[in-house]
Coordinates of C-alpha atoms and ligand atoms in Angstrom, one line a residue:
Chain E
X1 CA 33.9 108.8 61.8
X2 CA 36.0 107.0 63.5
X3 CA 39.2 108.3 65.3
X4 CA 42.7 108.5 62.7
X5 CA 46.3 107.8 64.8
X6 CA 48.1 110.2 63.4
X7 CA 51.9 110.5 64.5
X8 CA 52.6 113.2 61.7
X9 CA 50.9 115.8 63.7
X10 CA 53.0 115.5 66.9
X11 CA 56.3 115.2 65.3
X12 CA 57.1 117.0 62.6
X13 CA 58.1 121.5 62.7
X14 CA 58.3 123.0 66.1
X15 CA 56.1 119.6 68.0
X16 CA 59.2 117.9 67.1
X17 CA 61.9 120.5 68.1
X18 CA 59.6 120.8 71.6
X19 CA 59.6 117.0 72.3
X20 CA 64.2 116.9 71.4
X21 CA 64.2 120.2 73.7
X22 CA 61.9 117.7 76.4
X23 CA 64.2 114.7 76.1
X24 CA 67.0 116.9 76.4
X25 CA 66.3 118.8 79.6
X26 CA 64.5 115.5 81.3
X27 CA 68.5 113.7 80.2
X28 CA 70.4 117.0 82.1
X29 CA 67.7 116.6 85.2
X30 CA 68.3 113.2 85.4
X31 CA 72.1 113.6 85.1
X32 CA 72.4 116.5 87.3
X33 CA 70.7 115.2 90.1
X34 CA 72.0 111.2 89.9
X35 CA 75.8 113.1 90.2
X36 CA 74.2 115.1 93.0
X37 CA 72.7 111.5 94.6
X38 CA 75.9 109.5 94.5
X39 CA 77.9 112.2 96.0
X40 CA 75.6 112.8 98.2
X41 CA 75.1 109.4 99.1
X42 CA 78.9 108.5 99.1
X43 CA 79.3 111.4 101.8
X44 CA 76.2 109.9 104.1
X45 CA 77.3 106.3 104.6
X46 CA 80.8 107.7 105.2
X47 CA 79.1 110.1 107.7
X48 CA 77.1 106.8 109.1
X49 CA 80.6 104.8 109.5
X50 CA 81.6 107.6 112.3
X51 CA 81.5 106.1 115.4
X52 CA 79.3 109.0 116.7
X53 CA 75.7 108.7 117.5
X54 CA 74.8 112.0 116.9
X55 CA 76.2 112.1 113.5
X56 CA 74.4 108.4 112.9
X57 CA 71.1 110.0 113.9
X58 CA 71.6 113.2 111.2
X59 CA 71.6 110.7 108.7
X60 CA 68.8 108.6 109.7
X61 CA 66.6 111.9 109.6
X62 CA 67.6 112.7 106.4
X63 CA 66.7 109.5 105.0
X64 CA 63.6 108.7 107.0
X65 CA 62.1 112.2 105.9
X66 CA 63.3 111.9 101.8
X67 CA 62.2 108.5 102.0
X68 CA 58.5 109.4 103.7
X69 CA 57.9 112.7 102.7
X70 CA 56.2 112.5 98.9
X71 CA 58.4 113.8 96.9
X72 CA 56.5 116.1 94.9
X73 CA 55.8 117.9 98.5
X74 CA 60.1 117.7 98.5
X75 CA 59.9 119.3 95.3
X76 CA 57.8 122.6 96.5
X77 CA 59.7 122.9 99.4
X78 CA 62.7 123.5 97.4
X79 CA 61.1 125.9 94.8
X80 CA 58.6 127.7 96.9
X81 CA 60.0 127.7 100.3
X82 CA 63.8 127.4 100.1
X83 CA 64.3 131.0 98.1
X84 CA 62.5 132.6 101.0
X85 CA 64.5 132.0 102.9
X86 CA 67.9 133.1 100.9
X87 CA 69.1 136.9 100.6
X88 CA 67.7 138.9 98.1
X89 CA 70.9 138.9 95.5
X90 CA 70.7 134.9 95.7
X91 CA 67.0 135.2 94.8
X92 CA 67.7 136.8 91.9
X93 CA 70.6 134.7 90.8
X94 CA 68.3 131.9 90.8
X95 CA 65.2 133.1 89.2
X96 CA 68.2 134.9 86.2
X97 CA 69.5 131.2 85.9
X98 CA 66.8 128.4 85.3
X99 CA 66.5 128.4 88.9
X100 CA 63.3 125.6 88.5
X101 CA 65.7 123.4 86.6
X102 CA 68.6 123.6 89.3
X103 CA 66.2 123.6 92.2
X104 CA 64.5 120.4 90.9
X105 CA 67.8 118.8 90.3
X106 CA 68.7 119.6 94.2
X107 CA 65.2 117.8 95.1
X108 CA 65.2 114.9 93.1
X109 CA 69.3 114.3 93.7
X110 CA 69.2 114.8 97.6
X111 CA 65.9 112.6 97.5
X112 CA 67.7 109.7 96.1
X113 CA 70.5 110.2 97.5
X114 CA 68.3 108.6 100.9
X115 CA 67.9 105.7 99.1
X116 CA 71.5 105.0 97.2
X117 CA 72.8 105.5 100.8
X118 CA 70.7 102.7 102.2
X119 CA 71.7 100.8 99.2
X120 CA 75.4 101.6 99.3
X121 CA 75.2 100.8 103.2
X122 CA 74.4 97.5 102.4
X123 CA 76.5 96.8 99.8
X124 CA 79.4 98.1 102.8
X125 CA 78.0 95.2 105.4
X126 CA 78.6 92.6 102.8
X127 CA 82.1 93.5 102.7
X128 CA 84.2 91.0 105.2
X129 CA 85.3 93.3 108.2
X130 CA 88.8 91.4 107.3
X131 CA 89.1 94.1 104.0
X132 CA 89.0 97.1 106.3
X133 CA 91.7 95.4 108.5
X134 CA 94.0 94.6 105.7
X135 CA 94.0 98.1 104.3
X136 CA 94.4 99.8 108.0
X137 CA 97.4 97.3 108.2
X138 CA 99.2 98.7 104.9
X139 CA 98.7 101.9 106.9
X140 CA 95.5 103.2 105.4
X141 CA 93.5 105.8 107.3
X142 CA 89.7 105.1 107.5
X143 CA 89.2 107.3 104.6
X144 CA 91.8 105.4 102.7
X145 CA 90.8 102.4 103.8
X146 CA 87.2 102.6 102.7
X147 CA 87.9 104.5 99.9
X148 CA 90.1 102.6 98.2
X149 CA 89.9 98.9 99.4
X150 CA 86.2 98.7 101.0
X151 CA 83.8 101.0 98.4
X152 CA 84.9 99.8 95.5
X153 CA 84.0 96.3 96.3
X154 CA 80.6 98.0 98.3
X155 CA 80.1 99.5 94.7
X156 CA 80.3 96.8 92.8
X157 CA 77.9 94.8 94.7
X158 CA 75.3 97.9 95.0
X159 CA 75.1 98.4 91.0
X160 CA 72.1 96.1 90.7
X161 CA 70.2 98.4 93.4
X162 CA 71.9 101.6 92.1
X163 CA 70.2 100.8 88.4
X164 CA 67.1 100.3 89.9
X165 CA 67.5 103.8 91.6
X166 CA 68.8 105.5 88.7
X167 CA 65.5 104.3 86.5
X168 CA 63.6 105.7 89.6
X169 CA 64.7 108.7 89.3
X170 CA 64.6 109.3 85.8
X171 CA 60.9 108.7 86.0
X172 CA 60.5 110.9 88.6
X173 CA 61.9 113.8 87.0
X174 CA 58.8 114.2 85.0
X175 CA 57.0 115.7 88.5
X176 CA 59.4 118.8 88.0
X177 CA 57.0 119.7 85.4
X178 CA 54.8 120.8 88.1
X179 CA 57.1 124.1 88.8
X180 CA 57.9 124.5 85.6
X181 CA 60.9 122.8 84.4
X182 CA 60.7 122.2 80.8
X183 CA 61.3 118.5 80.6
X184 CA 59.8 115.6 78.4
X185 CA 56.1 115.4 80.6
X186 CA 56.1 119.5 80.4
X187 CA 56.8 119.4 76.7
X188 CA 54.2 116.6 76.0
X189 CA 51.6 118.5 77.7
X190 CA 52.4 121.7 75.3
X191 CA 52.6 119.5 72.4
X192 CA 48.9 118.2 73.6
X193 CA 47.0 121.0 73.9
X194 CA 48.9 122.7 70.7
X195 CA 47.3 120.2 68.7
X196 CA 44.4 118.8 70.4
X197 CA 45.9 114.8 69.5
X198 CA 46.1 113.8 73.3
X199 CA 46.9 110.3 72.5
X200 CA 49.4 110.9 69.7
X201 CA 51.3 113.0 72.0
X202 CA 51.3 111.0 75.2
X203 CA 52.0 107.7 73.1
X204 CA 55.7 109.7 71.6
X205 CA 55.9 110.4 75.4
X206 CA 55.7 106.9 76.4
X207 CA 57.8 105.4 73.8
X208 CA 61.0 107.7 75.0
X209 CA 60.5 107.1 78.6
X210 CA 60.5 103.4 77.6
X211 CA 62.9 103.4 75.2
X212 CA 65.6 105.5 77.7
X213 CA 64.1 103.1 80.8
X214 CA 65.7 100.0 78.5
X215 CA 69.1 102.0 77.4
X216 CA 69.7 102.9 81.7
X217 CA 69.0 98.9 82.5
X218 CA 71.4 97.7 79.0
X219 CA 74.3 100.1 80.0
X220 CA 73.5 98.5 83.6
X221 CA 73.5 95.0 83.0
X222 CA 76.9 95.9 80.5
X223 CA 78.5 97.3 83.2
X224 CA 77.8 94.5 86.2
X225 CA 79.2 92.1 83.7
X226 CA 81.9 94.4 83.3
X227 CA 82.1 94.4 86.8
X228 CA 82.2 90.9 87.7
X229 CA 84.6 89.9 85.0
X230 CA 87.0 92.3 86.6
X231 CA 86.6 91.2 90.4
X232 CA 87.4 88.0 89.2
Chain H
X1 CA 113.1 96.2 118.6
X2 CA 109.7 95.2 120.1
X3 CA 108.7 94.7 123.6
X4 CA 105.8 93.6 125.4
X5 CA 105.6 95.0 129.4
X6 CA 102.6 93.3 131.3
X7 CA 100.5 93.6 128.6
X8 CA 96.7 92.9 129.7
X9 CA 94.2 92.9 127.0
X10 CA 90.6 91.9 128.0
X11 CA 87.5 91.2 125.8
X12 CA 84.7 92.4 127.9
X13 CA 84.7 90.1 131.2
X14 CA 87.4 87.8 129.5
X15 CA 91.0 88.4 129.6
X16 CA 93.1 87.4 126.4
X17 CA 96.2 88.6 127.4
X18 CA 97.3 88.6 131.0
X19 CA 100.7 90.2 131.8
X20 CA 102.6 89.4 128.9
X21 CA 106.1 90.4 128.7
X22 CA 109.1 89.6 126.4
X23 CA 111.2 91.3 123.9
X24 CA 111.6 90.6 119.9
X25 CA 115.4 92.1 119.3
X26 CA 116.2 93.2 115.5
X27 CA 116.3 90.3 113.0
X28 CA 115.4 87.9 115.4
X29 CA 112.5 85.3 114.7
X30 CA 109.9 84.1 117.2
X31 CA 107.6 81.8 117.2
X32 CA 104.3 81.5 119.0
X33 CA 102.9 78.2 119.6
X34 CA 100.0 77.3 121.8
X35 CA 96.1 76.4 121.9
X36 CA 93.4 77.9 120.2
X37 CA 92.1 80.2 122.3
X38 CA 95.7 80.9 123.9
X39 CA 95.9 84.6 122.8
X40 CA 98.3 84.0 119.8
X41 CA 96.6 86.4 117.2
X42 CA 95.6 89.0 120.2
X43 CA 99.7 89.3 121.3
X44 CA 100.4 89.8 117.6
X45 CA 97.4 92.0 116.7
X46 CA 98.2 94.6 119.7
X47 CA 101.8 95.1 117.7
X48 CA 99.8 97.3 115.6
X49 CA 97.2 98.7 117.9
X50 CA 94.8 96.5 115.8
X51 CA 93.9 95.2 119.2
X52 CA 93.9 98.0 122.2
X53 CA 95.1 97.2 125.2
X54 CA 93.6 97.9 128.8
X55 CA 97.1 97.0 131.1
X56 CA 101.2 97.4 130.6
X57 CA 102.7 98.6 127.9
X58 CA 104.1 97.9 123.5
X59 CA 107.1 99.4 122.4
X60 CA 108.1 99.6 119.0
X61 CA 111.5 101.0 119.0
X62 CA 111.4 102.0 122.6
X63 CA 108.3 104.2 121.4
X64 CA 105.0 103.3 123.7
X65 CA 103.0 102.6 120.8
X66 CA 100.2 103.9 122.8
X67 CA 101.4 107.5 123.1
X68 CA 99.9 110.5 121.3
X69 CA 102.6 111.0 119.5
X70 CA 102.8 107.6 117.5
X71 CA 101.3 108.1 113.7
X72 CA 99.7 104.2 113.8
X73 CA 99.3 104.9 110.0
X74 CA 103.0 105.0 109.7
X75 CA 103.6 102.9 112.2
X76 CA 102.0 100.2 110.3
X77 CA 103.5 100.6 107.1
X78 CA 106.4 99.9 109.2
X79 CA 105.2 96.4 110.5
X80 CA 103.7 93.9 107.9
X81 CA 101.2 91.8 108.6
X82 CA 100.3 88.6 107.2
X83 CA 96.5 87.1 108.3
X84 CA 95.8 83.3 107.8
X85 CA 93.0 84.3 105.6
X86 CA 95.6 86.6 103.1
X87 CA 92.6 89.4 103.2
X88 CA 93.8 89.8 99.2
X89 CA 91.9 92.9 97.8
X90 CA 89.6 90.5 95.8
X91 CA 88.8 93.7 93.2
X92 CA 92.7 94.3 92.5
X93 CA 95.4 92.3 90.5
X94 CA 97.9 90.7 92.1
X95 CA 100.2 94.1 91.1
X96 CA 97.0 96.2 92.2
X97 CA 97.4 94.6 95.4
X98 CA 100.9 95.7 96.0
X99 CA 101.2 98.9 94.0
X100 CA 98.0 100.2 96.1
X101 CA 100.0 101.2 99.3
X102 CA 102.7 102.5 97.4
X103 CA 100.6 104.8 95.0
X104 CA 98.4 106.4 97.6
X105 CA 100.8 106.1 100.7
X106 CA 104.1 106.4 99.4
X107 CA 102.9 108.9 97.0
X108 CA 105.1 106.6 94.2
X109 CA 104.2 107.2 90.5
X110 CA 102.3 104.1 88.5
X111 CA 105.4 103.2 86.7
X112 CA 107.7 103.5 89.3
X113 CA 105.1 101.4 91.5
X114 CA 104.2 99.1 89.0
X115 CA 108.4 98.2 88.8
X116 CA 108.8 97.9 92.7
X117 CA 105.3 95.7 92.7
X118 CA 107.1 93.3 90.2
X119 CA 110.5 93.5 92.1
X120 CA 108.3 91.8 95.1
X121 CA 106.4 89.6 93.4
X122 CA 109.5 88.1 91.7
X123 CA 111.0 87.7 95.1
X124 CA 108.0 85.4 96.2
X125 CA 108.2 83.9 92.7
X126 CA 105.3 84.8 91.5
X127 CA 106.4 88.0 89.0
X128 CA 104.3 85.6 86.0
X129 CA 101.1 86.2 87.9
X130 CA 101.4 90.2 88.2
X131 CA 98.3 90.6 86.5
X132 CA 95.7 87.9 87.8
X133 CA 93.0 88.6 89.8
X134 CA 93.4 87.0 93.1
X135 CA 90.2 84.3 92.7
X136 CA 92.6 83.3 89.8
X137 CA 95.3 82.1 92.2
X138 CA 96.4 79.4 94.5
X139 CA 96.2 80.0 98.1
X140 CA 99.5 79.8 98.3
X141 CA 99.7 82.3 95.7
X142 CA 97.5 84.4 97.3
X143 CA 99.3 84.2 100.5
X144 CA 102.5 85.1 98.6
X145 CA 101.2 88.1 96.7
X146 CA 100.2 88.9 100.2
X147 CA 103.2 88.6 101.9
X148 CA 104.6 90.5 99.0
X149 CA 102.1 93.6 99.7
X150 CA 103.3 94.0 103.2
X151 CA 107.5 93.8 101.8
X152 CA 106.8 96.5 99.7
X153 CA 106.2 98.5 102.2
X154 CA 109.5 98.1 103.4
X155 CA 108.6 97.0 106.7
X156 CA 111.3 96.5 109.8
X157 CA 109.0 93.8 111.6
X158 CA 106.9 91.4 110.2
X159 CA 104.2 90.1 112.1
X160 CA 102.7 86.4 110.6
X161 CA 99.4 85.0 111.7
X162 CA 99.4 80.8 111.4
X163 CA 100.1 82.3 107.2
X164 CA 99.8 78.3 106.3
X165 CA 97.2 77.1 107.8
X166 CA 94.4 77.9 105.7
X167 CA 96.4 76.3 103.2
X168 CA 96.5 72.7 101.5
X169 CA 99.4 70.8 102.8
X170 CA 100.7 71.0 99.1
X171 CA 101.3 74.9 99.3
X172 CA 102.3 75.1 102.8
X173 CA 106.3 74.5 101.7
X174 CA 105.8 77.3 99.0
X175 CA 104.7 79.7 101.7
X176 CA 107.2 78.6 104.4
X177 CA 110.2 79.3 101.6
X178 CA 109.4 82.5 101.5
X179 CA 109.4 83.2 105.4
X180 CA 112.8 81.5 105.7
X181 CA 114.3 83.4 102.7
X182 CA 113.0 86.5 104.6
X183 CA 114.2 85.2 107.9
X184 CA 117.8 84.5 106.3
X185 CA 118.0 88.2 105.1
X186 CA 117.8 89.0 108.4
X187 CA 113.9 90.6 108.6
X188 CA 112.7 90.8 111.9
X189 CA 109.7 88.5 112.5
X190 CA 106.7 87.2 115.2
X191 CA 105.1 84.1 113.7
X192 CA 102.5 82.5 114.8
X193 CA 102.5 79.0 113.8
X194 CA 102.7 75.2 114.1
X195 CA 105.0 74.5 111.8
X196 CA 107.3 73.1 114.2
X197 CA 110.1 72.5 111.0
X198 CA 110.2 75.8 110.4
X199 CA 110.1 76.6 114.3
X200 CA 113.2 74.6 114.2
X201 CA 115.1 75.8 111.5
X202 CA 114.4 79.4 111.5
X203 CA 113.1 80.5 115.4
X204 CA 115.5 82.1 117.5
X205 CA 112.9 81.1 120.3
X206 CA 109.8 79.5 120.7
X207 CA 107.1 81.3 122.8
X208 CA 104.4 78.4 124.0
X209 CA 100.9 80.0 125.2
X210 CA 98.4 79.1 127.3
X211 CA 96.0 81.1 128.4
X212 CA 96.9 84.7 128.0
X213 CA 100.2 83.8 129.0
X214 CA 103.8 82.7 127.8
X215 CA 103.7 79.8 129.8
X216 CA 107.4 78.6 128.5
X217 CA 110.2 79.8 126.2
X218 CA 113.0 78.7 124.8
X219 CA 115.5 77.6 122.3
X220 CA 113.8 75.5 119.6
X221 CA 115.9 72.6 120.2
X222 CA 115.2 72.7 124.1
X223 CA 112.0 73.1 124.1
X224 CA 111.4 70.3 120.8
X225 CA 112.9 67.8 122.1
X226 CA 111.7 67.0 125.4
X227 CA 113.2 69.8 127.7
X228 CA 110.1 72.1 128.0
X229 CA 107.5 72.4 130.3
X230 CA 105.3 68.5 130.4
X231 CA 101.9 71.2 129.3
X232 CA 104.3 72.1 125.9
X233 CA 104.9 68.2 125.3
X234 CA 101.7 67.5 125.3
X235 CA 100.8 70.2 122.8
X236 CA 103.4 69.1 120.3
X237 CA 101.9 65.7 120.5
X238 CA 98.7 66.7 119.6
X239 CA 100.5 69.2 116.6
X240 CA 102.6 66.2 115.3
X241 CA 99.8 63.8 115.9
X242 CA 96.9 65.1 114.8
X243 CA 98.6 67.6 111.9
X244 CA 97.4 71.3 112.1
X245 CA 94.7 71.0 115.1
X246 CA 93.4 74.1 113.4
X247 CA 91.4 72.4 111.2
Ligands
LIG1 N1 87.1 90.2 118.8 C1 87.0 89.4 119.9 N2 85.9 89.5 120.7 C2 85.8 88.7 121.8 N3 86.7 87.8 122.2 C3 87.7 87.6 121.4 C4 87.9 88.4 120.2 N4 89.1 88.0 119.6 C5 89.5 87.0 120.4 N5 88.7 86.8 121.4 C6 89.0 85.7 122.5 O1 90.2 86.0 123.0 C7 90.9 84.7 123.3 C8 92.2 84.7 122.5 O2 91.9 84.7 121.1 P1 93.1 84.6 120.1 O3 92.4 84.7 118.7 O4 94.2 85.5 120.4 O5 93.6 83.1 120.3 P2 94.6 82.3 119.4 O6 95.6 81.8 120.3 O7 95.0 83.1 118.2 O8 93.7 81.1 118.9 P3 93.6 80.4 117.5 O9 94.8 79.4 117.5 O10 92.3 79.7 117.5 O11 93.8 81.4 116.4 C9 89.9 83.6 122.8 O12 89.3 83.1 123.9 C10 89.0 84.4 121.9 O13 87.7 83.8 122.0
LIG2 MG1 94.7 83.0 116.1

């Protein structure tokens, strides 16, 4: 006999509520850490624009080792070895509060925050150096001056890289299932060996990372036309 | 209102300003004339510190604009200035443009700033065009929404760098219009340009340069018509002659 697709199996009763409960957790993983990645990213190229070497050279360790390290091996660091290292009451704060969930958020989010950095830097040196001057001549400060006149335009430019990013690091939230973090990858694998249909289950897997792949690029492309119709 | 004491400003081995003195008095009008490469921009530009300078000294006010205890974020809300290239913020409306200073400087509220941004842009004559985008204007807009950015700032100085010559001869007059109009309300300006109509009109003195130096100045009438130094003839030949030799 000859192997029967069967989708009923996988998605109907508690298979289904596991798979929602998956897409939900992978959505808050990959929200959580993309806030933590633009802030974080926002705050290195603005500590790269001070004219001190030092500070310049923090930040090219930071990318070099999120960018060269693999990130899985970024991932255990967090979970296994940072805790160790905190006080006991912080410990147990963690472990009481889905510390896998927040731990893989810091990972993933500080991880991509390398790369948004590089890809806001270079969305900055495409800026005319005539912008900064102009806002420094109203009487802006350097914060106010790249805040206000020379990001937003850095920004705008970057969006193309920063979708690309973003889909990166909604796919790579499905590694957090390797300490435990309930998300879509974690669920499938539950769902799989719950009812023995391997396929079934990995193909329902597939079809929502596709289908929330396209939805990140749409809402992308919507908002670079949105974007460019504005700098206009 | 503004003096320049010996002012030396070098670019590595190569020295841009060498001993520049000369004094700007309150609502007077100068005007800088002088080669390419004769330092125009770099006297301006060390007004407000956007150039440093190695030698002498810049007094705003009778304040060393060099000292410790000059805030050069005030100071330069204080002093408009207008760049040949208008430096629009290409991501803000014409009223974005002008409101932005006042909202996060002046710590105005949107309404109140959104008002005083019209006020400006009606005295450049552009109040219609509050809400284009700048790649939507003119360049003679865009210079005028820019010179409108640095008046509502309620500056004591203004500080113009060759504003017209980026421009098409069509929109030069526009631009000039509004400098006179500003130079008849008595606003205290440096301009750098070749305009020599508006040097004529307007200029309480006429500053020629020539490398790093004020080589000659004088009365625009003097130093027009045929009184100034034989170097400063020449120049205005080649002005009149050749139209802007800028471009
Ligand atoms: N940032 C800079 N770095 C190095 N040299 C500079 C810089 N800015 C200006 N210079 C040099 O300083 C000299 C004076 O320049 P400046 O721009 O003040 O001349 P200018 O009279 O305004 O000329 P133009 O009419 O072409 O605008 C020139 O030789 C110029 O090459
Ligand atoms: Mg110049």
């Amino acid at each position: 006999m000859g192997y029967v697709f069967d989708l009923r199996g996988v998605l109907s009763g508690q298979y289904l509520d596991w798979f929602l409960i998956g897409v939900a957790t992978t959505l808050a993983l990959t929200c959580a850490a993309w806030c933590l990645a633009m802030a974080m990213g926002i705050v290195l190229t603005l500590i790269r624009m001070i004219p001190l070497p030092p500070l310049g050279w923090l930040v090219a360790l930071y990318v070099e080792y999120h960018r060269n390290v693999p990130l899985l091996v970024q991932i255990f660091v967090w979970y296994f070895g940072v805790p160790s290292l905190l006080p006991r009451p912080a410990r147990q704060w963690i472990n009481a509060h889905h510390g896998e969930f927040l731990l893989a958020a810091i990972a993933l989010g500080l991880a991509s925050a390398a790369y948004i950095a590089e890809d806001i830097r270079s969305g900055i040196r495409s800026i005319p150096k005539a912008q900064y001057e102009a806002a420094r001549s109203i009487g802006f400060g350097y914060l106010g001056a790249m805040g206000y006149v020379v990001l937003p335009q850095a920004m705008r430019i970057a969006v193309p890289p920063l979708i690309n990013q973003t889909l990166l690091l909604f796919k790579n939230t499905s590694l957090a299932m390797a300490i435990g973090v309930g998300e879509l990858t974690y669920r499938t694998r539950e769902v799989e060996s719950y009812t023995f249909k391997t396929f079934e289950a990995f193909a329902v897997a597939t079809a929502i990372y596709l289908a929330i792949s396209f939805g990140i690029m749409a809402l992308g492309a919507y908002s670079g036309q949105r974007l460019k119709l504005e700098a206009r | 209102m503004i003096r320049f004491e010996n002012v030396d400003k070098w670019f590595g081995t190569m020295q841009a300003l060498a001993g520049v003195s000369g004094e700007v008095g309150r609502g007077e009008v100068k005007v800088l004339v002088g080669p390419s490469g004769s330092g125009k921009s770099t006297l301006i530009r060390t007004v407000t510190r956007l150039e440093a300078i190695q030698g002498g000294r810049v007094l705003v006010d009778d304040i060393d604009i060099a000292s410790r205890k000059v805030d050069i974020n005030r100071l330069r809300q204080r002093v408009g200035f207008v760049f040949q290239a208008y430096n629009l913020f290409p991501h803000l409306s014409a009223i974005g443009n002008i409101t932005l200073g006042l909202t996060k400087l002046r710590g105005m509220g949107k309404a109140e700033a959104r008002e005083r941004g019209l006020a400006e842009l009606a005295r450049v004559g552009l109040a219609e065009k509050a809400d284009e985008m700048p790649g939507q204007l003119s360049g003679g807009q865009r210079q005028r929404v820019a010179i409108a950015r640095s008046l509502a700032m309620d500056p004591q100085v203004m500080l113009f760098d060759e504003p017209t010559s980026a421009l098409d001869p069509e929109m030069v007059g526009e631009v000039l219009v509004v400098m006179k109009q500003l130079a008849a309300a008595g606003m205290t300006m440096i301009c750098v340009t070749h305009e020599m109509g508006f040097a004529r009109e307007v200029a309480d003195e006429i500053w020629f340069m020539e490398r790093g130096a004020v080589l000659e100045r004088g009365k625009p009438t003097d130093l027009i018509d045929s009184l100034g130094h034989p170097r400063l003839q020449g120049f205005l030949r080649t002005v009149s002659h050749g139209g802007d030799i800028h471009r």
